[in-house]
Amino acid sequence: MMKRNDFDFSQPNKQSYAAIVFLAYNFFRILVRQLWPVLIAVLVGRENIKNMLIWIIAGISILIFVFAVISYFRYYFYIDNDELVVVKGVFKRSRTNIPFQRIQTINIEQSILHQLLKVTKLEVDTAGSKGTEFSFSALSMAKAEALRQVVLEQKSKILPSSESSDIEELPGFELAPQTILHLSFSELIRIGATQNHLRSLLIILAFFMTLYNQVEDIGVDTDQVVDQINEEVVYFGKIAIIILALMSVLASFTFSLIRTTIRYYDFTLFRTNDGFKIVSGLFTKKQISAKDHKIQYISWADNPLKRLLGLYDVYLKQASSSEIRDTKSISIPGCDSKNVERIKSYYVSPDEWKDLKNFKISGKYVYVRVLYFGILPAMIVVSLLLFTDYKFYGLLTAIWPLLVYLAFKVNHKKWNFAINNELIYIRNGIFGNYFKALRLYKIQSIALRQSIYQRKHRLATIIIYTASGNINIPYVHLDLAQDICNFVLFKIESDKRKWM
Amino acid sequence: MEFLNEQIDVKALPDITAIKTEKLSANYLKVIYITRGLTSLILISGIVVAAILLKDIPVTLRFSVSGLLIILFIWFFSLSSKVFHARSYAIRQRDIIYTRGLLFKSTTIVPFNRIQHAEIVSGPIDRFYNLSSLKIFTAGGSQSDLSLPGLLSNDAARIKSFIISKTAHDEEE
């Protein structure tokens, strides 16, 4: 608490000098992203072009540095009444005012570079906006903490009743954080091994696609390379295809493992006296906290691989702006069912699970999904194939709608939702299982949507809007949907608890 | 906090279907005609130009696709009046209800005690007919924000101040 007095935030404050490094790095990154084919041209190009380009790059680098220094000196912030004001811009000056009551979270994050330079990144997030409102790339640790303190304290003064829990670290009241979960290295490997490898494969493919396009852009004759690969595949025949398949399986698996390790290395979940806190990361030590009152709903999920090991991922969905929602929602990998129950019990007490009334969704759901995801795409593919020499493959596409039908048949069987006076509980999934539990008073607004087909059959999709994303309940009988709507509205409008 | 868990008779709750809805201003139909007419016109002329210039694509494919698209946009324009009549709103003591949509009919209900702020917006065509849209923002993100178009500017201002007085009232309670 004393620290706050060391800084005067009513006067314009600058970031730490280390910010210049980050500003330059940012400019540089943007430039490299745009121009990296040129850099490759430098590496493989002819001598005279090479020399010229090196001079140009050197010039640009100096310009970037000058730019970074100027923008550093033209970037400052201060606190004016109940607002955080940030003024920035080299040519075009911009001024951002953020009233304290709109600030949702203030996060402090350190990468390796930050740790070396003894500074920290500070992100300010507000509800309703897109993306992070803004971030300071480098503040001294003490200043960042002080700023956070001041903002949180001022904020709780403005909203004394509802936000009093925001005051942190009141001496004497703080219980020592309890460790709920710590992931050892072997657990990390198990989590990595049970990730969605299909997604990893898609990421790798996407990467190679962009690489291919970019290389083509700078004039490398990709056709020739592709032809050569084609020739070799034809030459080695089936073996080549098998090797390629094995390689992509291995690559996706390795990629999943590496991604998991980088993200969840040394993962620890703490319970503080009014929320959760996680610390994790290999290169960048990330610390995210979720206060109980900011958690909008919780969800937990498995997949076929995880089910073998009895593992779940748990997500604590926090109120935040739409674009950074995924990064701010806390994901807790590798929980066994005991851990899941424990985390759940902090958010919803066992009493509140009682008297849940169960409902199913209509079977018509399956037919419409099969039409949209099975029959229509298959028809498009078949009609396109008719224009080519591969008409025969059109027959193969007929299998697709059948697979889709089976998948959604399973999905429909799993789809289940339940309501009591306090909660909505949802279960669905195709290969895995997804569970969600949402307190009714956390709901922001609600909508009923009906397609023409749904209107004919008196069905409706319920869309529940929360401060942490939408939850849809599809193909509910209209009368039931309206009853649920009336009930939820009654709950929102009569419950005096603050949704945050 | 004490935990109450009383039995609630769902059928006795206020019903969202048992309300009289308000139509949007009649002039708003003209606005829909103008905006839909202009967009279809621009897009159709774009398609015609593309159909003439893109000689690489086989003629049958080119003309069938562009023909289909043109029919689609004419249809889009001809739906104007139906679109208008599908839109209606209602204000209750504690929430605002807005119904819209032809292919997908949706009814959104935003309780006053979840509204972050409200805004009145008015485009050039709107202004010509003295109309405004009322935008209502919640913390539920851009999808849950409600935009109530085609209100007479006076009405829009009145509804806005009513909503704001309601949200302020709720916080005092």
XYZ file of C-alpha atoms in Angstrom:
673
model
C 0.000 0.000 0.000
C 2.941 2.300 0.655
C 4.220 1.888 -2.869
C 1.434 3.980 -4.261
C 2.870 7.117 -2.747
C 6.116 6.693 -4.638
C 4.429 7.608 -7.892
C 2.371 10.620 -8.787
C -0.116 9.474 -11.385
C -1.893 12.797 -11.656
C 1.116 14.051 -13.650
C 1.977 12.619 -17.084
C 3.980 9.420 -16.619
C 6.191 7.724 -19.159
C 6.937 4.067 -19.507
C 10.312 2.623 -18.541
C 13.131 3.322 -21.038
C 13.031 -0.373 -21.823
C 9.794 0.388 -23.681
C 11.924 1.670 -26.575
C 13.178 -1.860 -27.098
C 9.641 -3.197 -27.236
C 8.399 -0.418 -29.491
C 11.277 -1.010 -31.888
C 10.657 -4.746 -31.698
C 6.986 -4.208 -32.518
C 7.680 -1.991 -35.517
C 10.270 -4.469 -36.647
C 7.894 -7.391 -36.305
C 5.219 -5.683 -38.366
C 7.789 -4.909 -41.034
C 9.233 -8.418 -41.093
C 5.766 -9.899 -41.365
C 5.146 -7.779 -44.446
C 8.570 -8.064 -46.021
C 10.011 -11.405 -45.087
C 10.081 -12.686 -48.667
C 12.477 -9.800 -49.360
C 14.701 -11.038 -46.551
C 14.828 -14.462 -48.147
C 15.712 -12.771 -51.409
C 18.662 -11.196 -49.588
C 19.844 -14.595 -48.391
C 19.563 -16.362 -51.718
C 19.750 -13.462 -54.172
C 22.540 -12.271 -56.433
C 25.477 -10.268 -55.037
C 24.647 -6.767 -56.319
C 20.983 -6.991 -55.308
C 22.097 -8.414 -52.005
C 24.307 -5.413 -51.229
C 21.669 -2.901 -52.151
C 19.037 -4.666 -50.060
C 21.336 -4.874 -47.051
C 21.785 -1.083 -47.196
C 18.044 -0.600 -47.450
C 17.440 -2.893 -44.496
C 20.070 -1.114 -42.438
C 18.429 2.195 -43.285
C 15.000 0.922 -42.351
C 16.328 -0.465 -39.073
C 17.770 2.908 -38.114
C 14.488 4.580 -39.080
C 12.595 2.102 -36.934
C 14.802 2.839 -33.972
C 14.381 6.600 -34.402
C 10.650 6.088 -34.720
C 10.599 3.982 -31.566
C 12.479 6.643 -29.605
C 10.142 9.391 -30.792
C 7.030 7.389 -30.053
C 8.431 6.568 -26.633
C 8.737 10.254 -25.796
C 5.322 11.000 -27.199
C 3.564 8.267 -25.190
C 2.396 9.119 -21.702
C -0.424 8.396 -19.310
C -1.970 9.932 -16.243
C -4.968 9.663 -13.999
C -7.517 12.434 -14.266
C -10.394 12.264 -11.784
C -11.746 8.772 -12.263
C -10.235 8.134 -15.638
C -7.050 6.666 -16.953
C -5.851 8.846 -19.829
C -3.340 7.676 -22.411
C -1.898 10.053 -24.997
C 0.159 8.611 -27.843
C 1.078 8.814 -31.513
C 4.004 10.124 -33.521
C 2.164 12.017 -36.255
C -1.449 11.492 -35.392
C -1.951 12.094 -31.696
C -4.608 10.059 -30.016
C -6.046 10.386 -26.557
C -7.894 7.564 -24.866
C -9.940 8.061 -21.721
C -10.950 5.002 -19.789
C -13.287 5.525 -16.849
C -12.266 3.271 -13.957
C -15.637 1.622 -13.663
C -15.270 0.289 -17.197
C -11.962 -1.404 -16.443
C -12.481 -5.126 -16.026
C -9.066 -6.537 -15.431
C -5.517 -5.371 -15.249
C -3.042 -8.062 -16.129
C 0.662 -8.099 -15.552
C 2.752 -10.302 -17.782
C 6.487 -10.878 -18.186
C 8.274 -12.491 -21.099
C 11.925 -13.511 -20.905
C 12.926 -10.166 -22.406
C 10.852 -8.383 -19.791
C 12.548 -10.381 -17.070
C 15.989 -9.495 -18.415
C 15.148 -5.803 -18.602
C 13.414 -5.938 -15.203
C 10.152 -4.516 -16.522
C 6.643 -5.833 -17.058
C 3.825 -5.595 -19.540
C 0.518 -4.267 -18.292
C -2.752 -4.863 -20.104
C -5.966 -3.013 -19.389
C -9.133 -4.757 -20.501
C -12.653 -3.349 -20.554
C -15.956 -5.080 -21.191
C -17.771 -4.343 -24.404
C -14.762 -3.202 -26.367
C -13.026 -5.255 -28.991
C -9.564 -6.514 -28.114
C -7.465 -5.309 -25.222
C -8.237 -1.670 -24.657
C -4.537 -0.927 -24.537
C -1.354 -2.202 -23.053
C 1.819 -0.704 -21.721
C 4.678 -2.663 -23.191
C 7.178 -1.870 -20.435
C 6.667 -0.482 -16.955
C 8.890 -1.023 -13.977
C 7.431 -3.718 -11.740
C 6.871 -1.268 -8.890
C 5.111 1.241 -11.095
C 2.879 -1.390 -12.658
C 1.846 -2.702 -9.249
C 1.258 0.819 -7.988
C -0.889 1.717 -10.990
C -2.913 -1.441 -10.562
C -3.415 -0.685 -6.890
C -4.516 2.869 -7.545
C -6.973 1.873 -10.252
C -8.492 -0.953 -8.235
C -8.755 1.215 -5.154
C -10.340 4.132 -6.988
C -12.669 1.758 -8.727
C -13.876 0.279 -5.461
C -14.485 3.797 -4.155
C -16.765 4.595 -7.058
C -18.684 1.374 -6.708
C -18.394 0.687 -3.003
C -21.110 -1.931 -2.591
C -20.591 -4.226 -5.529
C -16.902 -4.038 -6.156
C -15.528 -4.071 -2.664
C -14.105 -7.514 -3.270
C -11.722 -5.947 -5.753
C -9.528 -4.533 -3.050
C -6.701 -6.945 -2.893
C -4.165 -7.847 -0.277
C -5.854 -6.364 2.725
C -3.404 -7.308 5.448
C -4.821 -9.924 7.774
C -7.694 -10.955 5.538
C -5.710 -12.667 2.855
C -5.576 -16.404 3.227
C -2.454 -18.029 1.869
C -3.247 -19.199 -1.674
C -4.013 -22.896 -1.682
C -2.548 -25.033 -4.441
C -5.314 -27.021 -6.096
C -3.406 -28.478 -8.986
C 0.206 -28.646 -10.054
C 1.220 -30.395 -13.251
C 4.376 -32.478 -13.163
C 6.334 -33.081 -16.336
C 4.881 -36.555 -16.854
C 1.360 -35.161 -16.494
C 2.268 -32.492 -19.013
C 3.281 -35.199 -21.493
C -0.006 -37.004 -20.901
C -1.921 -33.807 -21.573
C 0.127 -33.107 -24.688
C -0.474 -36.631 -25.956
C -4.239 -36.283 -25.561
C -4.592 -32.923 -27.286
C -6.679 -32.523 -30.408
C -4.035 -33.618 -32.926
C -6.295 -32.890 -35.846
C -6.160 -29.224 -34.943
C -2.360 -29.379 -34.778
C -2.318 -30.918 -38.243
C -4.503 -28.108 -39.566
C -2.228 -25.474 -38.033
C 0.819 -27.106 -39.627
C -0.943 -27.326 -42.996
C -2.018 -23.695 -42.785
C 1.565 -22.736 -42.034
C 2.888 -24.586 -45.074
C 0.181 -23.114 -47.280
C 1.163 -19.556 -46.379
C 4.836 -20.466 -46.743
C 4.127 -21.845 -50.210
C 2.226 -18.719 -51.241
C 4.867 -16.360 -49.911
C 7.712 -18.245 -51.579
C 5.749 -18.166 -54.816
C 5.264 -14.425 -54.414
C 9.006 -13.776 -54.474
C 9.337 -15.696 -57.703
C 10.612 -19.154 -56.754
C 9.260 -21.571 -59.341
C 7.027 -23.618 -57.066
C 5.499 -25.532 -59.961
C 8.831 -27.123 -60.639
C 9.225 -28.176 -57.012
C 5.705 -29.576 -56.922
C 6.311 -31.436 -60.178
C 9.443 -32.950 -58.768
C 7.631 -34.059 -55.621
C 4.860 -35.491 -57.793
C 7.365 -37.457 -59.828
C 8.940 -38.902 -56.744
C 5.569 -39.825 -55.279
C 4.672 -41.599 -58.498
C 8.058 -43.314 -58.524
C 7.909 -44.587 -54.964
C 4.156 -45.117 -55.223
C 2.268 -46.266 -52.191
C 5.296 -46.248 -49.924
C 5.667 -42.495 -50.396
C 2.038 -41.903 -49.460
C 2.353 -44.078 -46.363
C 5.560 -42.303 -45.330
C 3.891 -38.928 -45.896
C 0.901 -39.970 -43.788
C 3.126 -41.279 -40.988
C 5.175 -38.109 -41.093
C 2.128 -35.866 -40.755
C 0.822 -37.964 -37.857
C 4.194 -37.701 -36.148
C 4.465 -33.987 -36.912
C 1.010 -33.219 -35.479
C 1.759 -35.288 -32.387
C 5.096 -33.556 -31.805
C 3.558 -30.174 -32.469
C 0.816 -30.852 -29.884
C 3.438 -31.912 -27.343
C 5.587 -28.841 -27.910
C 2.619 -26.482 -27.805
C 1.375 -28.002 -24.565
C 4.801 -27.844 -22.972
C 5.332 -24.203 -23.900
C 1.896 -23.231 -22.680
C 1.428 -25.317 -19.570
C 4.978 -25.821 -18.306
C 5.039 -25.717 -14.503
C 1.277 -25.095 -14.465
C -0.090 -24.361 -11.023
C -3.665 -23.550 -10.050
C -4.166 -21.656 -6.800
C -7.281 -20.896 -4.828
C -7.104 -17.413 -3.275
C -9.720 -16.197 -0.841
C -11.996 -14.844 -3.551
C -10.949 -16.455 -6.785
C -8.497 -18.542 -8.755
C -5.013 -17.845 -9.991
C -2.886 -19.760 -12.454
C 0.795 -19.503 -13.203
C 2.243 -21.317 -16.179
C 4.463 -21.126 -19.241
C 7.911 -22.154 -20.385
C 9.292 -19.019 -22.046
C 6.741 -16.509 -20.865
C 5.603 -16.910 -17.309
C 1.943 -16.102 -17.457
C -0.112 -15.248 -14.460
C -3.860 -14.972 -14.880
C -6.339 -14.531 -12.110
C -10.092 -14.975 -12.065
C -12.103 -13.473 -9.268
C -15.214 -15.479 -8.420
C -17.529 -12.598 -9.245
C -15.935 -12.155 -12.670
C -16.451 -15.777 -13.671
C -19.537 -15.890 -15.882
C -19.782 -19.616 -16.342
C -17.656 -22.726 -16.126
C -17.282 -25.522 -18.619
C -15.400 -28.770 -18.709
C -14.687 -31.142 -21.571
C -13.001 -34.348 -22.568
C -12.202 -36.021 -25.884
C -11.842 -39.737 -26.757
C -8.118 -39.730 -25.925
C -8.619 -37.870 -22.653
C -11.445 -40.205 -21.707
C -9.017 -43.127 -21.835
C -6.911 -41.432 -19.167
C -9.871 -39.960 -17.278
C -8.762 -36.383 -17.908
C -10.792 -33.213 -18.400
C -10.042 -29.631 -19.368
C -11.834 -27.112 -17.196
C -12.546 -23.575 -18.378
C -13.410 -20.626 -16.176
C -15.078 -18.144 -18.484
C -14.442 -14.577 -17.395
C -16.186 -11.368 -18.361
C -14.050 -9.639 -20.954
C -14.150 -7.987 -24.332
C -14.999 -10.228 -27.244
C -11.686 -10.560 -29.070
C -9.437 -11.470 -26.197
C -12.024 -13.701 -24.584
C -10.130 -16.882 -25.382
C -6.883 -15.690 -23.883
C -8.527 -14.415 -20.737
C -10.678 -17.421 -20.034
C -8.714 -19.639 -17.721
C -8.158 -23.126 -19.028
C -7.076 -25.808 -16.617
C -5.816 -28.887 -18.457
C -5.435 -32.377 -17.101
C -7.944 -32.423 -14.268
C -9.178 -35.786 -13.074
C -12.842 -36.032 -12.108
C -12.000 -35.295 -8.473
C -10.323 -32.022 -9.450
C -13.255 -31.135 -11.686
C -15.658 -31.643 -8.782
C -13.471 -29.546 -6.531
C -13.196 -26.616 -8.935
C -16.932 -26.834 -9.646
C -17.737 -26.760 -5.937
C -16.012 -23.383 -5.571
C -18.259 -21.890 -8.222
C -21.516 -23.687 -7.456
C -22.184 -25.294 -4.087
C -23.528 -28.890 -4.131
C -26.882 -27.609 -2.809
C -27.406 -25.568 -5.919
C -27.225 -28.636 -8.149
C -30.396 -30.028 -6.618
C -33.788 -30.230 -8.335
C -32.424 -29.876 -11.839
C -35.161 -30.511 -14.340
C -33.897 -32.321 -17.425
C -34.832 -31.576 -21.015
C -33.896 -33.016 -24.391
C -33.756 -31.242 -27.720
C -35.933 -32.255 -30.670
C -34.787 -35.013 -33.037
C -35.455 -32.649 -35.962
C -32.091 -31.104 -35.026
C -30.322 -34.083 -36.629
C -32.105 -33.776 -39.989
C -31.356 -30.092 -40.394
C -27.687 -30.523 -39.424
C -27.341 -33.381 -41.917
C -28.865 -31.155 -44.594
C -26.488 -28.249 -43.861
C -23.278 -30.123 -43.117
C -23.833 -33.371 -45.025
C -26.095 -33.176 -48.055
C -25.498 -29.587 -49.184
C -21.650 -29.739 -49.146
C -21.762 -33.148 -50.839
C -24.051 -31.762 -53.539
C -21.733 -28.834 -54.169
C -18.691 -31.104 -54.390
C -20.479 -33.518 -56.732
C -21.690 -30.743 -59.027
C -18.171 -29.280 -59.177
C -16.706 -32.712 -59.932
C -19.078 -33.017 -62.892
C -17.036 -30.309 -64.607
C -13.815 -32.307 -64.207
C -12.485 -35.738 -65.167
C -12.907 -37.089 -61.653
C -16.620 -37.858 -61.959
C -16.040 -41.202 -60.289
C -15.102 -39.558 -56.996
C -18.582 -38.091 -56.906
C -19.759 -41.512 -55.761
C -17.395 -41.428 -52.821
C -18.855 -38.146 -51.572
C -22.140 -39.962 -51.024
C -20.570 -41.467 -47.898
C -20.125 -38.021 -46.366
C -23.810 -37.317 -45.516
C -23.988 -40.751 -43.893
C -21.013 -39.968 -41.647
C -22.507 -36.607 -40.774
C -25.795 -38.290 -39.940
C -24.102 -40.726 -37.560
C -22.103 -37.933 -35.918
C -25.169 -35.789 -35.254
C -27.199 -38.793 -34.150
C -24.585 -39.246 -31.404
C -24.592 -35.509 -30.782
C -28.361 -35.467 -30.376
C -28.227 -38.381 -27.959
C -25.731 -36.481 -25.814
C -27.566 -33.143 -26.016
C -29.167 -32.533 -22.699
C -29.923 -29.455 -20.674
C -31.267 -28.931 -17.203
C -32.566 -25.975 -15.249
C -33.323 -25.218 -11.638
C -33.822 -22.012 -9.708
C -30.155 -21.120 -9.884
C -28.517 -22.823 -12.830
C -28.585 -23.914 -16.411
C -26.535 -27.041 -16.992
C -25.751 -28.194 -20.513
C -24.154 -31.322 -21.873
C -23.354 -31.969 -25.527
C -20.566 -33.141 -27.826
C -19.931 -35.491 -30.717
C -16.707 -37.371 -30.078
C -16.038 -35.811 -26.731
C -18.308 -34.406 -24.052
C -18.757 -30.723 -23.304
C -20.368 -29.566 -20.101
C -21.378 -26.058 -19.126
C -22.817 -24.671 -15.917
C -24.173 -21.144 -15.863
C -25.804 -19.204 -13.072
C -29.048 -17.626 -14.302
C -28.341 -14.156 -12.913
C -25.105 -13.984 -14.931
C -27.109 -13.905 -18.165
C -27.026 -10.576 -20.034
C -29.878 -11.060 -22.465
C -31.735 -13.836 -24.195
C -33.142 -14.455 -27.666
C -35.334 -16.990 -29.413
C -34.516 -17.724 -33.032
C -36.621 -19.694 -35.493
C -35.858 -20.695 -39.053
C -38.780 -21.267 -41.409
C -38.463 -24.989 -40.788
C -38.430 -24.473 -37.034
C -41.534 -22.275 -37.250
C -43.368 -25.010 -39.118
C -42.580 -27.504 -36.380
C -42.990 -25.109 -33.454
C -39.341 -25.295 -32.472
C -36.905 -22.575 -31.480
C -33.227 -22.076 -30.701
C -32.564 -20.355 -27.397
C -29.559 -18.037 -27.488
C -28.211 -17.050 -24.098
C -25.853 -14.084 -24.122
C -23.320 -13.823 -21.321
C -20.435 -11.439 -20.781
C -18.206 -14.326 -21.813
C -19.863 -15.424 -25.050
C -23.063 -17.013 -26.285
C -24.581 -20.327 -25.353
C -27.076 -21.841 -27.802
C -29.688 -24.447 -27.017
C -30.974 -25.601 -30.400
C -34.343 -27.107 -31.396
C -36.318 -26.725 -28.205
C -40.112 -26.973 -28.407
C -41.473 -23.457 -28.727
C -43.687 -23.569 -25.650
C -40.823 -24.822 -23.526
C -38.454 -22.253 -25.043
C -40.880 -19.441 -24.201
C -41.333 -20.736 -20.669
C -37.562 -20.870 -20.208
C -37.275 -17.368 -21.621
C -39.911 -16.029 -19.228
C -38.294 -17.794 -16.308
C -34.775 -16.586 -17.107
C -36.016 -13.014 -17.546
C -37.848 -13.213 -14.256
C -34.622 -14.406 -12.626
C -32.447 -11.708 -14.203
C -34.884 -8.948 -13.365
C -35.642 -10.008 -9.810
C -32.229 -11.255 -8.658
C -30.475 -8.424 -6.838
C -27.018 -9.941 -7.100
C -24.626 -8.122 -9.416
C -23.613 -10.153 -12.415
C -20.099 -8.881 -11.812
C -26.131 -14.065 1.242
C -29.189 -16.077 2.170
C -30.113 -18.682 -0.343
C -33.754 -18.843 -1.312
C -35.148 -21.711 -3.264
C -38.861 -21.278 -3.520
C -41.058 -23.084 -5.966
C -41.952 -20.828 -8.888
C -45.031 -21.330 -11.006
C -43.634 -20.805 -14.480
C -47.075 -20.329 -16.022
C -47.765 -17.417 -13.674
C -44.691 -15.463 -14.841
C -45.027 -12.484 -17.203
C -45.192 -13.928 -20.709
C -43.174 -12.491 -23.596
C -45.808 -13.654 -26.063
C -48.700 -11.934 -24.277
C -47.819 -8.407 -25.351
C -48.948 -5.900 -27.930
C -46.013 -5.076 -30.188
C -45.323 -1.700 -31.786
C -44.686 -1.348 -35.518
C -41.782 0.746 -36.742
C -42.473 4.113 -38.382
C -44.150 3.847 -41.808
C -41.431 6.010 -43.360
C -38.897 3.371 -42.406
C -40.347 1.170 -45.175
C -39.175 3.795 -47.689
C -35.716 3.751 -46.114
C -35.570 -0.032 -46.543
C -36.677 0.298 -50.189
C -33.989 2.898 -50.880
C -31.106 1.102 -49.137
C -32.010 -2.324 -50.494
C -32.636 -0.870 -53.957
C -29.254 0.864 -54.034
C -27.285 -2.162 -52.760
C -28.967 -4.538 -55.229
C -28.413 -2.086 -58.066
C -24.704 -1.707 -57.286
C -24.169 -5.440 -56.822
C -26.126 -6.373 -59.960
C -24.175 -3.927 -62.104
C -20.975 -5.341 -60.579
C -22.048 -8.860 -61.535
C -22.955 -7.807 -65.081
C -19.547 -6.186 -65.560
C -17.791 -9.238 -64.112
C -19.822 -11.585 -66.337
C -18.757 -9.651 -69.416
C -15.087 -9.253 -68.482
C -14.192 -12.680 -67.053
C -13.765 -14.401 -70.411
C -11.623 -17.231 -69.041
C -14.558 -18.881 -67.336
C -16.750 -21.075 -69.610
C -19.781 -19.197 -70.942
C -22.419 -21.539 -69.530
C -20.964 -21.399 -66.000
C -20.459 -17.637 -66.213
C -23.994 -16.812 -67.263
C -25.736 -19.364 -65.079
C -23.919 -18.178 -61.937
C -24.387 -14.474 -62.660
C -28.024 -15.070 -63.652
C -28.640 -16.849 -60.365
C -26.976 -14.055 -58.410
C -29.030 -11.401 -60.192
C -32.266 -13.254 -59.422
C -31.079 -13.526 -55.807
C -30.594 -9.764 -55.509
C -33.906 -8.943 -57.168
C -35.511 -11.294 -54.672
C -33.572 -9.560 -51.906
C -35.090 -6.233 -53.004
C -38.602 -7.603 -53.413
C -38.588 -8.791 -49.799
C -38.310 -5.198 -48.513
C -41.893 -4.804 -47.416
C -42.003 -8.246 -45.789
C -38.800 -7.424 -43.915
C -40.397 -4.236 -42.670
C -43.531 -5.953 -41.428
C -41.494 -8.666 -39.682
C -39.905 -6.054 -37.421
C -41.605 -4.909 -34.271
C -40.733 -3.988 -30.726
C -42.257 -3.716 -27.304
C -41.223 -2.094 -24.074
C -42.175 -3.648 -20.776
C -41.596 -2.397 -17.280
C -38.282 -4.179 -16.941
C -37.099 -5.053 -20.429
C -37.218 -4.278 -24.113
C -38.238 -6.805 -26.771
C -37.332 -6.664 -30.452
C -38.528 -9.125 -33.089
C -37.085 -9.282 -36.593
C -36.210 -11.559 -39.481
C -37.894 -13.467 -42.279
C -35.782 -16.545 -42.903
C -34.648 -16.543 -39.332
C -37.175 -14.931 -37.089
C -35.619 -13.877 -33.829
C -36.886 -12.219 -30.710
C -34.302 -10.643 -28.442
C -35.105 -9.483 -24.933
C -32.725 -7.194 -23.073
C -33.493 -6.527 -19.402
C -32.951 -2.893 -18.401
C -30.726 -3.865 -15.493
C -28.186 -5.381 -17.915
C -27.898 -2.384 -20.253
C -24.468 -0.732 -20.276
C -25.414 2.275 -22.373
C -27.719 3.409 -25.148
C -27.004 5.454 -28.250
C -29.034 7.150 -30.968
C -27.706 6.800 -34.505
C -29.082 8.396 -37.642
C -27.769 7.922 -41.188
C -28.271 10.373 -44.074
C -31.352 8.595 -45.477
C -32.741 8.226 -41.945
C -32.300 11.948 -41.344
C -34.185 12.808 -44.516
C -37.234 11.022 -43.088
C -36.560 12.250 -39.550
C -35.817 8.720 -38.307
C -33.256 7.317 -35.876
C -31.994 3.970 -34.677
C -31.674 3.258 -31.004
C -28.675 1.126 -30.140
C -28.588 -0.686 -26.849
C -25.342 -2.154 -25.560
C -24.911 -4.913 -23.016
C -21.805 -6.681 -21.761
C -22.857 -9.682 -23.850
C -20.761 -8.513 -26.799
C -21.627 -7.193 -30.229
C -24.044 -10.019 -31.046
C -26.304 -9.271 -28.121
C -26.357 -5.525 -28.744
C -29.777 -4.467 -29.906
C -30.318 -2.006 -32.741
C -33.863 -0.733 -33.004
C -34.186 0.983 -36.405
C -36.869 3.165 -37.933
C -38.015 5.086 -34.892
C -39.199 8.671 -35.188
C -36.329 10.737 -33.825
C -38.510 12.057 -30.995
C -39.619 8.571 -30.021
C -36.038 7.310 -30.085
C -34.954 10.071 -27.708
C -37.922 9.399 -25.417
C -37.293 5.660 -25.288
C -33.616 6.263 -24.649
C -34.221 8.555 -21.699
C -36.826 6.129 -20.349
C -34.335 3.251 -20.520
C -31.610 5.316 -18.903
C -33.907 6.393 -16.079
C -34.794 2.720 -15.598
C -31.193 1.536 -15.463
C -30.299 4.330 -13.026
C -33.357 3.451 -10.927
C -32.278 -0.179 -10.794
C -28.881 0.705 -9.440
C -30.353 2.751 -6.624
C -32.539 -0.071 -5.414
